[in-house]
mmCIF file of C-alpha atoms in Angstrom:
data_model
loop_
_atom_site.group_PDB
_atom_site.id
_atom_site.type_symbol
_atom_site.label_atom_id
_atom_site.label_comp_id
_atom_site.label_asym_id
_atom_site.label_seq_id
_atom_site.Cartn_x
_atom_site.Cartn_y
_atom_site.Cartn_z
ATOM 1 C CA MET W 1269 -33.446 -37.260 34.152
ATOM 2 C CA PHE W 1270 -30.688 -39.193 35.912
ATOM 3 C CA PHE W 1271 -30.200 -41.552 33.002
ATOM 4 C CA VAL W 1272 -30.188 -38.671 30.542
ATOM 5 C CA SER W 1273 -27.449 -36.958 32.552
ATOM 6 C CA VAL W 1274 -25.359 -40.133 32.707
ATOM 7 C CA ALA W 1275 -25.776 -40.694 28.962
ATOM 8 C CA ALA W 1276 -24.707 -37.117 28.272
ATOM 9 C CA LEU W 1277 -21.652 -37.522 30.508
ATOM 10 C CA LEU W 1278 -20.618 -40.770 28.816
ATOM 11 C CA SER W 1279 -21.094 -39.191 25.417
ATOM 12 C CA ALA W 1280 -18.869 -36.281 26.377
ATOM 13 C CA CYS W 1281 -16.164 -38.627 27.674
ATOM 14 C CA SER W 1282 -16.232 -40.753 24.546
ATOM 15 C CA SER W 1283 -15.838 -37.729 22.294
ATOM 16 C CA ALA W 1284 -13.021 -36.134 24.309
ATOM 17 C CA PRO W 1285 -9.724 -36.087 22.372
ATOM 18 C CA VAL W 1286 -7.103 -38.585 23.527
ATOM 19 C CA ASN W 1287 -3.441 -37.619 23.351
ATOM 20 C CA HIS W 1288 -1.341 -40.458 21.929
ATOM 21 C CA GLY W 1289 1.761 -38.337 21.417
ATOM 22 C CA GLU W 1290 2.963 -36.522 18.333
ATOM 23 C CA VAL W 1291 5.385 -37.117 15.508
ATOM 24 C CA LYS W 1292 8.899 -35.832 16.171
ATOM 25 C CA GLY W 1293 11.485 -35.149 13.522
ATOM 26 C CA ALA W 1294 15.215 -35.726 13.957
ATOM 27 C CA GLN W 1295 17.400 -32.773 14.859
ATOM 28 C CA THR W 1296 18.979 -30.979 11.903
ATOM 29 C CA SER W 1297 22.642 -31.793 11.343
ATOM 30 C CA SER W 1298 25.296 -30.390 9.023
ATOM 31 C CA ARG W 1299 25.845 -33.962 7.798
ATOM 32 C CA GLU W 1300 22.489 -33.772 6.009
ATOM 33 C CA MET W 1301 24.099 -31.480 3.416
ATOM 34 C CA ALA W 1302 25.810 -34.576 2.022
ATOM 35 C CA GLN W 1303 22.593 -36.618 1.940
ATOM 36 C CA SER W 1304 19.952 -36.969 -0.746
ATOM 37 C CA ASP W 1305 16.315 -37.545 0.214
ATOM 38 C CA THR W 1306 16.865 -41.269 -0.289
ATOM 39 C CA ASN W 1307 19.978 -41.220 1.903
ATOM 40 C CA ARG W 1308 18.055 -39.446 4.641
ATOM 41 C CA VAL W 1309 15.126 -41.855 4.542
ATOM 42 C CA ALA W 1310 17.495 -44.839 4.617
ATOM 43 C CA THR W 1311 19.377 -43.378 7.596
ATOM 44 C CA LEU W 1312 16.156 -42.730 9.543
ATOM 45 C CA ALA W 1313 14.824 -46.219 8.739
ATOM 46 C CA MET W 1314 18.080 -47.823 9.842
ATOM 47 C CA ARG W 1315 18.043 -45.877 13.105
ATOM 48 C CA ALA W 1316 14.453 -46.913 13.749
ATOM 49 C CA ASN W 1317 15.233 -50.580 13.055
ATOM 50 C CA LEU W 1318 18.208 -50.603 15.418
ATOM 51 C CA ASP W 1319 16.115 -48.903 18.107
ATOM 52 C CA SER W 1320 13.450 -51.587 17.624
ATOM 53 C CA LEU W 1321 16.063 -54.294 18.115
ATOM 54 C CA TYR W 1322 17.364 -52.600 21.271
ATOM 55 C CA LEU W 1323 13.776 -52.430 22.561
ATOM 56 C CA LEU W 1324 13.360 -56.131 21.810
ATOM 57 C CA MET W 1325 16.608 -56.821 23.676
ATOM 58 C CA ASP W 1326 15.236 -55.026 26.745
ATOM 59 C CA LYS W 1327 11.947 -56.928 26.539
ATOM 60 C CA LEU W 1328 13.693 -60.288 26.028
ATOM 61 C CA TYR W 1329 15.945 -59.706 29.024
ATOM 62 C CA ARG W 1330 12.878 -58.947 31.157
ATOM 63 C CA ARG W 1331 11.331 -62.246 30.104
ATOM 64 C CA ASN W 1332 14.626 -64.178 30.226
ATOM 65 C CA PRO W 1333 16.736 -62.722 33.059
ATOM 66 C CA GLY W 1334 18.947 -65.786 33.159
ATOM 67 C CA GLU W 1335 20.492 -64.876 29.809
ATOM 68 C CA TRP W 1336 22.351 -61.692 30.741
ATOM 69 C CA LYS W 1337 23.552 -63.345 33.965
ATOM 70 C CA LYS W 1338 25.608 -65.783 31.851
ATOM 71 C CA SER W 1339 28.041 -62.990 31.036
ATOM 72 C CA GLY W 1340 28.960 -62.293 34.659
ATOM 73 C CA ALA W 1341 28.193 -58.586 34.198
ATOM 74 C CA ASP W 1342 25.100 -56.642 35.176
ATOM 75 C CA ARG W 1343 22.252 -56.194 32.736
ATOM 76 C CA ASP W 1344 22.941 -52.537 31.856
ATOM 77 C CA GLU W 1345 26.577 -53.307 31.103
ATOM 78 C CA VAL W 1346 25.625 -56.158 28.746
ATOM 79 C CA VAL W 1347 23.128 -53.922 26.931
ATOM 80 C CA LYS W 1348 25.818 -51.264 26.530
ATOM 81 C CA ARG W 1349 28.280 -53.809 25.115
ATOM 82 C CA VAL W 1350 25.781 -55.090 22.559
ATOM 83 C CA ARG W 1351 24.939 -51.589 21.367
ATOM 84 C CA GLU W 1352 28.623 -50.665 21.034
ATOM 85 C CA ALA W 1353 29.412 -53.862 19.148
ATOM 86 C CA VAL W 1354 26.561 -53.177 16.714
ATOM 87 C CA GLU W 1355 27.225 -49.476 16.185
ATOM 88 C CA LEU W 1356 31.023 -49.833 15.923
ATOM 89 C CA ARG W 1357 30.806 -52.963 13.745
ATOM 90 C CA GLN W 1358 32.720 -55.103 16.214
ATOM 91 C CA LEU W 1359 32.568 -58.908 16.434
ATOM 92 C CA TRP W 1360 30.547 -60.479 19.231
ATOM 93 C CA PRO W 1361 32.822 -62.914 21.130
ATOM 94 C CA GLU W 1362 30.224 -65.649 21.719
ATOM 95 C CA LEU W 1363 29.477 -65.927 18.013
ATOM 96 C CA GLN W 1364 32.889 -67.369 17.162
ATOM 97 C CA GLY W 1365 33.764 -64.683 14.631
ATOM 98 C CA LYS W 1366 30.542 -65.227 12.641
ATOM 99 C CA ARG W 1367 28.520 -62.366 11.203
ATOM 100 C CA ASP W 1368 25.339 -61.834 9.187
ATOM 101 C CA ILE W 1369 23.095 -64.883 8.652
ATOM 102 C CA ALA W 1370 25.784 -67.270 9.929
ATOM 103 C CA ALA W 1371 25.703 -65.449 13.261
ATOM 104 C CA MET W 1372 21.887 -65.582 13.300
ATOM 105 C CA ALA W 1373 21.921 -69.338 12.680
ATOM 106 C CA LEU W 1374 24.345 -69.882 15.557
ATOM 107 C CA ALA W 1375 22.433 -67.611 17.947
ATOM 108 C CA LEU W 1376 19.223 -69.554 17.219
ATOM 109 C CA SER W 1377 20.816 -72.978 17.400
ATOM 110 C CA PRO W 1378 19.346 -75.199 20.146
ATOM 111 C CA ASP W 1379 22.903 -76.043 21.239
ATOM 112 C CA PHE W 1380 24.004 -72.424 21.785
ATOM 113 C CA LYS W 1381 25.171 -72.059 25.401
ATOM 114 C CA GLY W 1382 25.925 -68.334 25.702
ATOM 115 C CA ASP W 1383 23.720 -65.300 26.237
ATOM 116 C CA ARG W 1384 21.193 -65.990 23.505
ATOM 117 C CA VAL W 1385 19.482 -62.591 23.802
ATOM 118 C CA ALA W 1386 22.701 -60.656 23.209
ATOM 119 C CA ALA W 1387 23.809 -62.987 20.430
ATOM 120 C CA PHE W 1388 20.440 -62.902 18.657
ATOM 121 C CA ILE W 1389 20.011 -59.133 18.777
ATOM 122 C CA TYR W 1390 23.612 -58.513 17.702
ATOM 123 C CA ALA W 1391 23.371 -61.025 14.848
ATOM 124 C CA THR W 1392 20.064 -59.665 13.573
ATOM 125 C CA ALA W 1393 21.349 -56.081 13.673
ATOM 126 C CA ASP W 1394 24.533 -57.140 11.885
ATOM 127 C CA MET W 1395 22.519 -58.884 9.171
ATOM 128 C CA ILE W 1396 20.423 -55.764 8.576
ATOM 129 C CA ILE W 1397 23.530 -53.572 8.412
ATOM 130 C CA VAL W 1398 25.194 -55.982 5.971
ATOM 131 C CA ALA W 1399 22.061 -55.734 3.782
ATOM 132 C CA HIS W 1400 22.640 -51.964 3.780
ATOM 133 C CA GLU W 1401 26.168 -52.394 2.384
ATOM 134 C CA GLY W 1402 27.695 -52.444 5.876
ATOM 135 C CA LYS W 1403 26.606 -48.917 6.771
ATOM 136 C CA ILE W 1404 24.332 -47.273 9.333
ATOM 137 C CA GLU W 1405 24.367 -43.762 7.893
ATOM 138 C CA PHE W 1406 24.105 -42.970 4.179
ATOM 139 C CA PHE W 1407 25.442 -40.192 1.962
ATOM 140 C CA LEU W 1408 25.462 -39.175 -1.712
ATOM 141 C CA ILE W 1409 28.159 -41.670 -2.698
ATOM 142 C CA ASP W 1410 26.230 -44.587 -1.171
ATOM 143 C CA GLY W 1411 23.860 -46.933 -2.949
ATOM 144 C CA LEU W 1412 21.533 -49.689 -1.737
ATOM 145 C CA ASP W 1413 20.402 -52.954 -3.306
ATOM 146 C CA ALA W 1414 16.632 -53.416 -3.119
ATOM 147 C CA GLN W 1415 16.875 -57.215 -3.242
ATOM 148 C CA HIS W 1416 19.255 -57.265 -0.276
ATOM 149 C CA LEU W 1417 16.784 -55.211 1.756
ATOM 150 C CA TYR W 1418 13.935 -57.487 0.712
ATOM 151 C CA ASN W 1419 15.973 -60.533 1.742
ATOM 152 C CA ALA W 1420 16.739 -58.919 5.103
ATOM 153 C CA ALA W 1421 13.002 -58.489 5.740
ATOM 154 C CA ARG W 1422 12.429 -62.191 5.046
ATOM 155 C CA ASN W 1423 15.334 -63.098 7.363
ATOM 156 C CA VAL W 1424 13.691 -61.149 10.203
ATOM 157 C CA GLU W 1425 10.414 -62.992 9.551
ATOM 158 C CA ILE W 1426 12.211 -66.343 9.640
ATOM 159 C CA ALA W 1427 14.053 -65.419 12.846
ATOM 160 C CA ALA W 1428 10.809 -64.377 14.570
ATOM 161 C CA TRP W 1429 9.198 -67.666 13.538
ATOM 162 C CA ILE W 1430 12.163 -69.711 14.815
ATOM 163 C CA LEU W 1431 12.098 -67.808 18.079
ATOM 164 C CA SER W 1432 8.441 -68.676 18.607
ATOM 165 C CA SER W 1433 8.562 -72.297 17.481
ATOM 166 C CA ARG W 1434 11.992 -73.879 18.005
ATOM 167 C CA ARG W 1435 12.777 -75.749 21.219
ATOM 168 C CA ASN W 1436 16.020 -76.668 22.954
ATOM 169 C CA ALA W 1437 17.064 -80.199 23.957
ATOM 170 C CA ALA W 1438 14.885 -79.941 27.085
ATOM 171 C CA GLY W 1439 11.825 -79.102 25.014
ATOM 172 C CA GLN W 1440 11.717 -75.499 26.195
ATOM 173 C CA PRO W 1441 11.447 -72.390 23.976
ATOM 174 C CA LEU W 1442 14.794 -70.910 22.997
ATOM 175 C CA LEU W 1443 13.609 -67.640 24.554
ATOM 176 C CA LEU W 1444 10.365 -66.581 26.173
ATOM 177 C CA ALA W 1445 8.730 -63.894 24.066
ATOM 178 C CA ASP W 1446 5.052 -63.537 23.105
ATOM 179 C CA GLU W 1447 2.588 -65.339 25.303
ATOM 180 C CA SER W 1448 -1.087 -66.222 25.216
ATOM 181 C CA GLY W 1449 -2.945 -67.713 28.139
ATOM 182 C CA PRO W 1450 -5.693 -67.293 30.713
ATOM 183 C CA GLY W 1451 -4.021 -64.137 31.982
ATOM 184 C CA GLY W 1452 -4.181 -62.450 28.594
ATOM 185 C CA ARG W 1453 -2.125 -62.090 25.424
ATOM 186 C CA ASN W 1454 1.208 -60.318 24.975
ATOM 187 C CA LEU W 1455 2.063 -59.939 21.297
ATOM 188 C CA SER W 1456 4.372 -56.948 21.667
ATOM 189 C CA PHE W 1457 7.363 -58.894 20.356
ATOM 190 C CA GLU W 1458 5.500 -59.838 17.184
ATOM 191 C CA ARG W 1459 4.451 -56.223 16.654
ATOM 192 C CA GLU W 1460 8.014 -54.942 17.004
ATOM 193 C CA PHE W 1461 9.357 -57.545 14.604
ATOM 194 C CA GLY W 1462 6.572 -56.525 12.240
ATOM 195 C CA LYS W 1463 7.691 -52.897 12.349
ATOM 196 C CA ILE W 1464 11.216 -53.898 11.321
ATOM 197 C CA VAL W 1465 9.929 -56.072 8.470
ATOM 198 C CA GLY W 1466 7.633 -53.267 7.307
ATOM 199 C CA ARG W 1467 10.436 -50.696 7.212
ATOM 200 C CA LEU W 1468 12.754 -53.032 5.313
ATOM 201 C CA ASP W 1469 10.087 -53.882 2.760
ATOM 202 C CA LEU W 1470 9.184 -50.212 2.306
ATOM 203 C CA MET W 1471 12.851 -49.284 1.772
ATOM 204 C CA ALA W 1472 13.239 -52.100 -0.776
ATOM 205 C CA GLN W 1473 10.229 -50.831 -2.683
ATOM 206 C CA PHE W 1474 11.381 -47.232 -2.364
ATOM 207 C CA ILE W 1475 14.842 -48.026 -3.798
ATOM 208 C CA THR W 1476 13.252 -49.907 -6.713
ATOM 209 C CA GLU W 1477 10.843 -47.019 -7.310
ATOM 210 C CA LYS W 1478 13.667 -44.497 -7.231
ATOM 211 C CA TYR W 1479 15.332 -45.890 -10.319
ATOM 212 C CA ARG W 1480 12.021 -46.281 -12.148
ATOM 213 C CA ARG W 1481 11.020 -42.713 -11.324
ATOM 214 C CA ALA W 1482 14.419 -41.438 -12.486
ATOM 215 C CA GLY W 1483 13.645 -42.725 -15.973
ATOM 216 C CA ILE W 1484 10.141 -41.253 -15.915
ATOM 217 C CA SER W 1485 11.466 -37.889 -14.715
ATOM 218 C CA TYR W 1486 14.008 -37.890 -17.538
ATOM 219 C CA VAL W 1487 11.239 -38.366 -20.122
ATOM 220 C CA GLN W 1488 9.076 -35.737 -18.400
ATOM 221 C CA ASN W 1489 11.920 -33.257 -18.559
ATOM 222 C CA LEU W 1490 12.418 -33.931 -22.258
ATOM 223 C CA LEU W 1491 8.736 -33.423 -22.963
ATOM 224 C CA GLY W 1492 8.545 -30.428 -20.696
ATOM 225 C CA GLY W 1493 11.357 -28.763 -22.545
ATOM 226 C CA SER W 1494 9.266 -28.772 -25.731
ATOM 227 C CA PHE W 1495 5.642 -28.609 -24.679
ATOM 228 C CA LEU W 1496 5.409 -27.166 -21.161
ATOM 229 C CA GLN W 1497 7.078 -23.783 -21.650
ATOM 230 C CA PHE W 1498 5.191 -20.540 -21.244
ATOM 231 C CA LEU W 1499 4.644 -18.566 -24.466
ATOM 232 C CA PRO W 1500 5.407 -14.869 -24.862
ATOM 233 C CA VAL W 1501 2.345 -12.600 -24.672
ATOM 234 C CA ARG W 1502 3.899 -9.358 -25.994
#
């Protein structure tokens, strides 16, 4: 009887619903009136990618506290500066006026002496924004190039690989990120990079599909005008 009761209890626990949160939509804004569905999806994807980079910045600073100390400011202040530089499209001083992939190459250079976390996150965000025609929010007059978005996804993959494999002159990793050892595995950095790559690839495919579907819809409308109309019954 005891074992039956325990089995019943375990069965009840295993079948109990687990709350993992719920999907939340963005707040409605009057600016959406000037956005198509594609504009809105691109804006949400961009926001999610930037938030992923800011999360990675926080995680990298936790693993590499010596980086933010190079600036002489406290950690929160450095994070604030990086976010402002990204959102306001400002240059990052330690990157010598470079932007886009040139800034990424410098930030991941073994010889880079500045705050590598700030430089890397800023440069990666700037590259993604450049791939979106230099914009963070999109409206009816805006267009996107699917190949640029695809290339941005590959750039993020390359950057993640460099981060995990390249060493400085002392033979140490450029930055401590994912780890695997006797104490367990931490692959949270890889997962977050994967989310960014996935969103960029999906947007590239979506933009390509949009133009293809526009042609199909045009043909459907032509056919519908002739064959899909209701007929009078009286």
